mmCIF file of C-alpha atoms in Angstrom:
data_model
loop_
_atom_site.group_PDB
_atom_site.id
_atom_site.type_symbol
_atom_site.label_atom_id
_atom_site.label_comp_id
_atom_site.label_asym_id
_atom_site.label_seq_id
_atom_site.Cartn_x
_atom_site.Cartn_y
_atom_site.Cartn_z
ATOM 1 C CA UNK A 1 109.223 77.430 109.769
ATOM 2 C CA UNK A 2 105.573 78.306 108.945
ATOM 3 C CA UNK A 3 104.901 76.933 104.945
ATOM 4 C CA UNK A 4 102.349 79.067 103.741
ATOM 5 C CA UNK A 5 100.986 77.159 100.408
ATOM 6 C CA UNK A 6 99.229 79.798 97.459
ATOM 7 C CA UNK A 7 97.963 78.239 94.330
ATOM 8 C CA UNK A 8 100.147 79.327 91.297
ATOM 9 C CA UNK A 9 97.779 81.251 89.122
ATOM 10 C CA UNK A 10 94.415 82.149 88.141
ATOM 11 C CA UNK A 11 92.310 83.681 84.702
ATOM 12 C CA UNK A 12 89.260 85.707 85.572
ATOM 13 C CA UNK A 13 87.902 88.237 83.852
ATOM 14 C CA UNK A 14 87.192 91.357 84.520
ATOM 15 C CA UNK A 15 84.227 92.446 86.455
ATOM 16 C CA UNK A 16 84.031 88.877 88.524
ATOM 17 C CA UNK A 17 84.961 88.142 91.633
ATOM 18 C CA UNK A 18 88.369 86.166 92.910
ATOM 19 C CA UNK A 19 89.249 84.651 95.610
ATOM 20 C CA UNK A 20 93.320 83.900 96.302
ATOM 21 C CA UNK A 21 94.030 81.594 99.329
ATOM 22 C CA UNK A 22 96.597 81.197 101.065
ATOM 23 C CA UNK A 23 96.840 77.867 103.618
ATOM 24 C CA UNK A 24 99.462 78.234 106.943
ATOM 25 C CA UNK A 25 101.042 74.877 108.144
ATOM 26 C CA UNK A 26 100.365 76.510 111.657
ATOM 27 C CA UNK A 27 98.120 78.435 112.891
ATOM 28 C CA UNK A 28 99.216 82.266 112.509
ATOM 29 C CA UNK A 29 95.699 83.734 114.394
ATOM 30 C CA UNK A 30 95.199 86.888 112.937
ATOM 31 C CA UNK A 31 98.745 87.653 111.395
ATOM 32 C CA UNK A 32 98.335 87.825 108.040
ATOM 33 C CA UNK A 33 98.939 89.870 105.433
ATOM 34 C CA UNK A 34 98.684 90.041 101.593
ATOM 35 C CA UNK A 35 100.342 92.013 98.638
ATOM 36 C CA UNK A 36 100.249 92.942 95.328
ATOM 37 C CA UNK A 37 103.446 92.712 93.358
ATOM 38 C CA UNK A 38 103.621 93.774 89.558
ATOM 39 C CA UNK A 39 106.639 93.120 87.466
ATOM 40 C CA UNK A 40 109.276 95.358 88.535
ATOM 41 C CA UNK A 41 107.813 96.956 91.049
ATOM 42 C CA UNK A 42 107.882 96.585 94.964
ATOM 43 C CA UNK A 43 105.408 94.824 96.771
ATOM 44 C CA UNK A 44 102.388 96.662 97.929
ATOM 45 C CA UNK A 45 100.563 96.138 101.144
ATOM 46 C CA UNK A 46 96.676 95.365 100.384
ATOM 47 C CA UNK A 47 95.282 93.771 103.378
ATOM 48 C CA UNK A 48 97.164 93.544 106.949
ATOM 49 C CA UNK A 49 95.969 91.641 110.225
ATOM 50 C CA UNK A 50 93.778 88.781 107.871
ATOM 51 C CA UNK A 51 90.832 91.525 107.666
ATOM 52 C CA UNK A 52 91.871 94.933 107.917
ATOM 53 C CA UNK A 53 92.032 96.865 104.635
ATOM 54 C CA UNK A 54 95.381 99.040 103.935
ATOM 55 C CA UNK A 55 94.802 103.004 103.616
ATOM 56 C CA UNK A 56 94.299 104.059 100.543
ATOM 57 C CA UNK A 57 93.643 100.162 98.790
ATOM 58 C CA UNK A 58 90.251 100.438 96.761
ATOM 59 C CA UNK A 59 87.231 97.983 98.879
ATOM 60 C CA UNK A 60 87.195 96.032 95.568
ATOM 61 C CA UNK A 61 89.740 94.315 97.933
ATOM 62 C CA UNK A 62 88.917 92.928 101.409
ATOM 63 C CA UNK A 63 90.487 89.742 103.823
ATOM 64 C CA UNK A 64 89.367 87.322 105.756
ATOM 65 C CA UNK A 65 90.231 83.920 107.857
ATOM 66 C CA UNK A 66 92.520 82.973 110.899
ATOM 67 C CA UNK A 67 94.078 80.656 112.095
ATOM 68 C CA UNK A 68 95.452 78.218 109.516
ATOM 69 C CA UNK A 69 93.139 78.972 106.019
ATOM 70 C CA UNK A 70 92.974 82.780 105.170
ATOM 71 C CA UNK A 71 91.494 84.456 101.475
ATOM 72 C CA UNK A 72 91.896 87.604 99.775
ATOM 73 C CA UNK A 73 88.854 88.741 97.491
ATOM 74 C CA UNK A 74 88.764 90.885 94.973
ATOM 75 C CA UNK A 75 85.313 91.812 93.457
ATOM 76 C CA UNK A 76 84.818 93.252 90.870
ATOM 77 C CA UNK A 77 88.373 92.296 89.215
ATOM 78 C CA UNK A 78 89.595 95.030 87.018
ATOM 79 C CA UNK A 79 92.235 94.861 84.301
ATOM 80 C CA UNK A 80 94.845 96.938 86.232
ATOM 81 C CA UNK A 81 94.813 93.881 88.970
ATOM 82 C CA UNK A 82 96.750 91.591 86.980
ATOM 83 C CA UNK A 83 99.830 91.151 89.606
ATOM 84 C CA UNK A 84 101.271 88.533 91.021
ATOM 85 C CA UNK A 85 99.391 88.438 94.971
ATOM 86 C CA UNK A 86 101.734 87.283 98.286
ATOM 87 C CA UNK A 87 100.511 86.277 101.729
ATOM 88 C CA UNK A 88 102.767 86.377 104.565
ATOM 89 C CA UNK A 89 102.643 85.771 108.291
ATOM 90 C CA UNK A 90 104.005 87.495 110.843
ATOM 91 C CA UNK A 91 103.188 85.253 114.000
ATOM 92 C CA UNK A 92 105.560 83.083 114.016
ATOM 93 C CA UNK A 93 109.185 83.503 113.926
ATOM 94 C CA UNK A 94 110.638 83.468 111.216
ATOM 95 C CA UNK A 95 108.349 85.632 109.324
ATOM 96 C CA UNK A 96 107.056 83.638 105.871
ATOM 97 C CA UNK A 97 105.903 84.297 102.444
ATOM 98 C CA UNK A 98 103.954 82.393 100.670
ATOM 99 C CA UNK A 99 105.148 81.658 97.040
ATOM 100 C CA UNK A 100 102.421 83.721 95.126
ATOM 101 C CA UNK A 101 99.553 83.445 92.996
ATOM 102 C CA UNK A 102 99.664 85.084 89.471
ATOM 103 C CA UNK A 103 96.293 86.566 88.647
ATOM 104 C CA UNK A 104 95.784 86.994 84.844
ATOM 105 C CA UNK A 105 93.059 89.206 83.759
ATOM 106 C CA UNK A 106 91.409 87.604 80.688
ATOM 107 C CA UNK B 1 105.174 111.190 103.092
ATOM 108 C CA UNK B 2 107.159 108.087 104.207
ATOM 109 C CA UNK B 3 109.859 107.161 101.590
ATOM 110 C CA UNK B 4 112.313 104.557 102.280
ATOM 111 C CA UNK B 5 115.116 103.945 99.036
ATOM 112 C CA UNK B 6 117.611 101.193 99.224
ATOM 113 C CA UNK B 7 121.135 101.885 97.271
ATOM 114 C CA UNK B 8 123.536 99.085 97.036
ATOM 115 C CA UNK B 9 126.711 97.991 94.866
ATOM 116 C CA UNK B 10 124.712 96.375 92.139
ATOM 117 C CA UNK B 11 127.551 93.497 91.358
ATOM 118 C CA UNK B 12 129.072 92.278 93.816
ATOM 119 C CA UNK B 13 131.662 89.233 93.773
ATOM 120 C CA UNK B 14 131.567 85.240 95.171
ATOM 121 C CA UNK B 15 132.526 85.273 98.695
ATOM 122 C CA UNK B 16 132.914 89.059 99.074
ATOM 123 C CA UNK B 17 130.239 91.369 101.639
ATOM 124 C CA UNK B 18 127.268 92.523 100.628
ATOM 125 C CA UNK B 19 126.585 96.365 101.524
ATOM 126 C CA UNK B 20 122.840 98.308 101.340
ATOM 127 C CA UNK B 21 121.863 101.431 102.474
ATOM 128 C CA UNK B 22 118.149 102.279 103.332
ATOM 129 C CA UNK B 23 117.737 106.088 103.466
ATOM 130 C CA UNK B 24 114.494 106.740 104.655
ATOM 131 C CA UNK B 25 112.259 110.152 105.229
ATOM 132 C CA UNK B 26 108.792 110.870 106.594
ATOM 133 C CA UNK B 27 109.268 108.970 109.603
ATOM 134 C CA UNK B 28 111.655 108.585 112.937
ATOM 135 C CA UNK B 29 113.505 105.303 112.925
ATOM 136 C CA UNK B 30 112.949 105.532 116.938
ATOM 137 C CA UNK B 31 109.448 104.781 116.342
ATOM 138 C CA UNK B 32 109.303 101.901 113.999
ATOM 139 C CA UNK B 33 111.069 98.648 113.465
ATOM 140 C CA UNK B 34 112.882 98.237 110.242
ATOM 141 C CA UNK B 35 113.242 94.895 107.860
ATOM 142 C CA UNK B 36 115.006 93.473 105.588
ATOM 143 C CA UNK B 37 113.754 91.057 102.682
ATOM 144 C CA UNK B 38 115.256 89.561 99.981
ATOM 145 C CA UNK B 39 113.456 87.962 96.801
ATOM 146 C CA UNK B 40 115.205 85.746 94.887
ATOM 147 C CA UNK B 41 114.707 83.530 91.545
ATOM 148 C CA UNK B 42 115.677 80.585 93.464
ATOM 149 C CA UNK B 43 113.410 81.480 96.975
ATOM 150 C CA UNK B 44 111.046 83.809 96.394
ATOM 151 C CA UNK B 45 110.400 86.207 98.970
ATOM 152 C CA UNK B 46 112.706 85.486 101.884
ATOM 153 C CA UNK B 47 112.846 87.514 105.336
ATOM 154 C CA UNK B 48 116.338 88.842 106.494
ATOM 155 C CA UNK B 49 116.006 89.907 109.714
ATOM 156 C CA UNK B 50 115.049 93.765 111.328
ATOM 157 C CA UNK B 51 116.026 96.384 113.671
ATOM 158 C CA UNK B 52 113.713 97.346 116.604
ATOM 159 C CA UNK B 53 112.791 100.771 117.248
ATOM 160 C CA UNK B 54 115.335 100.894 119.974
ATOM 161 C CA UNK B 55 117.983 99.468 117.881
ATOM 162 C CA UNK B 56 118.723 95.624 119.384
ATOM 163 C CA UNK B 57 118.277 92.918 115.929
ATOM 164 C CA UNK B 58 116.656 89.446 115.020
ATOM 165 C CA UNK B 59 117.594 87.659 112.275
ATOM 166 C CA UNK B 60 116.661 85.216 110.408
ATOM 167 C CA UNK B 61 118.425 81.452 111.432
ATOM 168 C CA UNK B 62 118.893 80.995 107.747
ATOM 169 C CA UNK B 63 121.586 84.277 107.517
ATOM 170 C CA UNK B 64 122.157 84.351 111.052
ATOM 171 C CA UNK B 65 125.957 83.420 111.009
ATOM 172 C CA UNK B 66 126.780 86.029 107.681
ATOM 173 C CA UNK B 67 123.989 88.642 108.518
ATOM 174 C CA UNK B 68 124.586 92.328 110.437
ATOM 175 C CA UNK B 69 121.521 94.833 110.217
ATOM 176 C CA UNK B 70 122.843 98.649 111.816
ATOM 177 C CA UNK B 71 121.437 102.013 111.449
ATOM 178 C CA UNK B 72 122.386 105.836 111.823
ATOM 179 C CA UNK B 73 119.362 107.344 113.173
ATOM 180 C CA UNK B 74 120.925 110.852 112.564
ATOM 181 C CA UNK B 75 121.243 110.253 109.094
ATOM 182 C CA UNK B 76 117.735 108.090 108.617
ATOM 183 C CA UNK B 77 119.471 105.001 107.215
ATOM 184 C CA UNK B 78 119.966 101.573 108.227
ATOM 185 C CA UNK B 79 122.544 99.411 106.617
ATOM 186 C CA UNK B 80 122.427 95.663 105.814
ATOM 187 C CA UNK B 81 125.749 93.577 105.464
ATOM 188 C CA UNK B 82 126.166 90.018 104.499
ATOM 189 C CA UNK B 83 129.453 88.622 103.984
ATOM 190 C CA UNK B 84 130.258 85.286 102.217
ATOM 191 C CA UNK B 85 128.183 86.133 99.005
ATOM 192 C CA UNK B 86 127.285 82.927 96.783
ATOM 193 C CA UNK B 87 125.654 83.254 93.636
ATOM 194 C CA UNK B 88 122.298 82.328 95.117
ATOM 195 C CA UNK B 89 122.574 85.257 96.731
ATOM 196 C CA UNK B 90 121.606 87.303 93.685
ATOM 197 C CA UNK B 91 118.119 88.735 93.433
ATOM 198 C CA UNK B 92 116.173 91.749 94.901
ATOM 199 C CA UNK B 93 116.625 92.955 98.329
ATOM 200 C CA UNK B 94 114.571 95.363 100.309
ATOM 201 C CA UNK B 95 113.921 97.348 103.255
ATOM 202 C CA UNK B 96 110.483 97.606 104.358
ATOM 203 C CA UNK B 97 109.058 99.676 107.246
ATOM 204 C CA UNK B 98 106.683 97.445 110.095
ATOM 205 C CA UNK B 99 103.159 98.834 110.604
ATOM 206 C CA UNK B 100 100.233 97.451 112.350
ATOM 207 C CA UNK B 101 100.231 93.396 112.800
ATOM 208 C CA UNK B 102 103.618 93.072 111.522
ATOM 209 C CA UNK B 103 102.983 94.300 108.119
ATOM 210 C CA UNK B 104 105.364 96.170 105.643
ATOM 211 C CA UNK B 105 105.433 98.989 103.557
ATOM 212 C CA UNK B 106 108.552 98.486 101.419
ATOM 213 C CA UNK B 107 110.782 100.699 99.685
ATOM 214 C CA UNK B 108 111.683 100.187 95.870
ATOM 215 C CA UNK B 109 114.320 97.943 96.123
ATOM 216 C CA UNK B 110 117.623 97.035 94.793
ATOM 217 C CA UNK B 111 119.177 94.551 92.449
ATOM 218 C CA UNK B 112 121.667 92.697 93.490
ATOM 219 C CA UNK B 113 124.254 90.191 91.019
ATOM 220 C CA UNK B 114 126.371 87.970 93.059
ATOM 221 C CA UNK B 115 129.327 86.941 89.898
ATOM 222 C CA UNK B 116 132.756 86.723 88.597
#
């Protein structure tokens, strides 16, 4: 299966910029995809296809990478953006999540 | 506006089957392919397995042997079913709906308690 590795957490505060990765033991090309998760709530689609930004997500948010190494940015950060933030690949079979990144807003 | 609710048993006992309803509206199930995820404490987010737009399945190896995925297109739901329930079973499953790239949109969710 495709191990997609996310570093556990992060403190920024607000009004800087944030990068999340998210590194695929395979290469996945272009089929990635990230989400936003807050506590008891579903997860929300932010960025699908590495680069391509979900309807309706503010630009504060945008992807990039493919391949094996892939990023989401968020800039400026904002208060309401502390979530916890999943990648996932849909390329290879099975599909994979990565194990999140918890982004605390200082 | 695409909706998609999952309603489910809430407890459910060791070794018993597993049943979840995804009702959805907004959308044919004709057109899209449906999925199932689970997140667990144990796991995290785990994929299940989905139904294609014209109905045939793929699941995941990992439930392979104790998984069915089915749906009633006249009644916009699709229906997940896992027998053999074990504790680490317990957690949050989901339906989501497949867009473009093979991402999901997912519905709200529903707890699940696998116990005696």
């Amino acid at each position: 299966d495709t191990v997609l590795t996310q570093s556990p957490a992060l403190a920024v505060s607000p009004g800087e910029r944030v990068t999340i990765s998210c590194r695929a033991s395979e290469s996945v090309s272009t089929g990635m995809h990230w989400y936003q998760q807050k506590p008891g709530q579903q997860p929300k689609l932010l960025i699908y296809g590495a680069s391509n930004l979900e309807s309706g997500v503010p630009a504060r948010f945008s992807g990039s990478g493919s391949g094996t190494d892939f990023t989401l940015t968020i800039d400026p950060v904002e208060a309401d953006d502390t979530a916890t933030y999943f990648c996932q690949q849909s390329w290879n079979d099975p599909f994979t999540f990565g194990s999140g990144t918890k982004l605390e807003i200082k | 506006q695409v909706q998609l609710k999952e309603t489910g048993p809430g407890l459910v006992q060791p070794t018993q089957t597993l049943s979840i309803t995804c009702t959805v509206s907004g959308f044919s199930l004709t057109s899209y392919y449906m999925q199932w995820v689970r997140q667990t404490p144990g796991k995290g987010l785990e994929w299940m397995g989905f139904i294609r737009s014209g109905g045939s399945t793929e699941y995941n190896s990992e439930f392979k042997s104790r998984l069915s995925i089915s749906r009633d297109t006249s009644k916009n739901q699709v229906f997940l079913k896992m027998n053999s329930l074990k504790t680490e079973d317990t957690g949050v499953y989901y339906c989501a709906r497949e867009g473009a790239y093979g991402a999901f949109n997912w519905g709200q969710g529903v707890m699940v308690t696998v116990s005696s």
